[in-house]
C-alpha atoms as one frame of an Amber mdcrd trajectory, in Angstrom:
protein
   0.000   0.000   0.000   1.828   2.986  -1.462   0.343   6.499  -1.623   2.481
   9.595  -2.390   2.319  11.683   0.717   1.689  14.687  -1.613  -1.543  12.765
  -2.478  -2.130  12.100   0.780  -1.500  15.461   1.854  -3.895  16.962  -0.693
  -6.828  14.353   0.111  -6.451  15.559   3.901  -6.357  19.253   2.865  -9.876
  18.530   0.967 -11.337  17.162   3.414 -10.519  19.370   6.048 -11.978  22.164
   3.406 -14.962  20.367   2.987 -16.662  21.725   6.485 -16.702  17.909   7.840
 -14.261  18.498  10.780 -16.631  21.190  12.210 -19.236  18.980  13.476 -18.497
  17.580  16.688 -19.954  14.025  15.797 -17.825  13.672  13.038 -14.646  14.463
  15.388 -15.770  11.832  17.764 -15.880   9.467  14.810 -12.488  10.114  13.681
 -10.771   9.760  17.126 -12.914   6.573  17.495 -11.492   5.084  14.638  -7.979
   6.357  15.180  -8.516   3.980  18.302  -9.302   1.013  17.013  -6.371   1.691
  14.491  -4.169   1.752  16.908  -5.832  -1.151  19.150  -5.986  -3.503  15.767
  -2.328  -2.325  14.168  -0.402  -2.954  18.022   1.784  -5.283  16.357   2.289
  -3.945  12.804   3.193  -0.574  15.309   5.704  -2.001  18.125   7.280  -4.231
  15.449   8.245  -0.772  13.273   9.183   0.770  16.455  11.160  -2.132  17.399
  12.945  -2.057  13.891  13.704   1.909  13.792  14.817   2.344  17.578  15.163
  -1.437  19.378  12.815  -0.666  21.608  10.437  -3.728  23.355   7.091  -3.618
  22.385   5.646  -3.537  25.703   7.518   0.040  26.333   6.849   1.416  23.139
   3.165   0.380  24.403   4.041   1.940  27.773   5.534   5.274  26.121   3.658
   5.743  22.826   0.269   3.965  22.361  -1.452   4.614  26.004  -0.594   7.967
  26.195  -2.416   8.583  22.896  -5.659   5.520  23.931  -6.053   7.616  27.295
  -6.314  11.258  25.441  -8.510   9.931  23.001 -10.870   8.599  25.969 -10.177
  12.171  27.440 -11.210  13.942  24.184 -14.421  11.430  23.629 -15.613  12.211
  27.612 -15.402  15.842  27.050 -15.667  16.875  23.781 -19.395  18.018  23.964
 -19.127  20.272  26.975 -15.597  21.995  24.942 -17.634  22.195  21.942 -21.435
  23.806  23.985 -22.101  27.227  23.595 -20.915  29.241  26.522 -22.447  32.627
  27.325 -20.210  35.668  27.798 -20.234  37.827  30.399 -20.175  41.381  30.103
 -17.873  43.839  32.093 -19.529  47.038  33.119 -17.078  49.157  30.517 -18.329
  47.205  27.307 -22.493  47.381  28.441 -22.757  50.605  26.903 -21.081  49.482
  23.481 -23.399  46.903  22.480
């Protein structure tokens, strides 16, 4: 599985453009299914990792792929209350100005 990272690039670029990254279900989507990436390619991951640095898979594990699992849970838990309208308050010296 070859793709030109220019392509790759571009087909990322478009559909960032496209609007779809604004809606919050469609984030939660996204960081769902970069979990289960990393949760189904553990091997394919810790085996590269093991080939580039030497490194054990369990502590690539330890260093790499739980940090990233646990922010994604982070992200999924609290993603709608970041992304909920929140009313501004007004100081007294911008009242007048509205």
């Amino acid at each position: 599985m070859h793709v030109s990272f220019r392509l790759l690039v571009e087909k990322q670029r478009k559909f960032f453009r496209s609007g779809a990254t604004l809606k919050i279900e469609e984030r939660k989507k996204l960081l769902r299914t970069l979990k289960k990436i990393l949760e189904s390619e553990y091997d394919r991951l810790t085996e590269a990792v093991y080939k580039d640095l030497r490194r054990r898979p369990e502590l690539t594990y330890s260093l790499e792929i739980s940090n990233v699992l646990v922010e994604i849970e982070y992200v999924l838990e609290y993603l709608d209350d970041w992304a909920s309208p929140e009313k501004a308050r007004l100081t007294i010296s911008v009242c007048g100005k509205l």
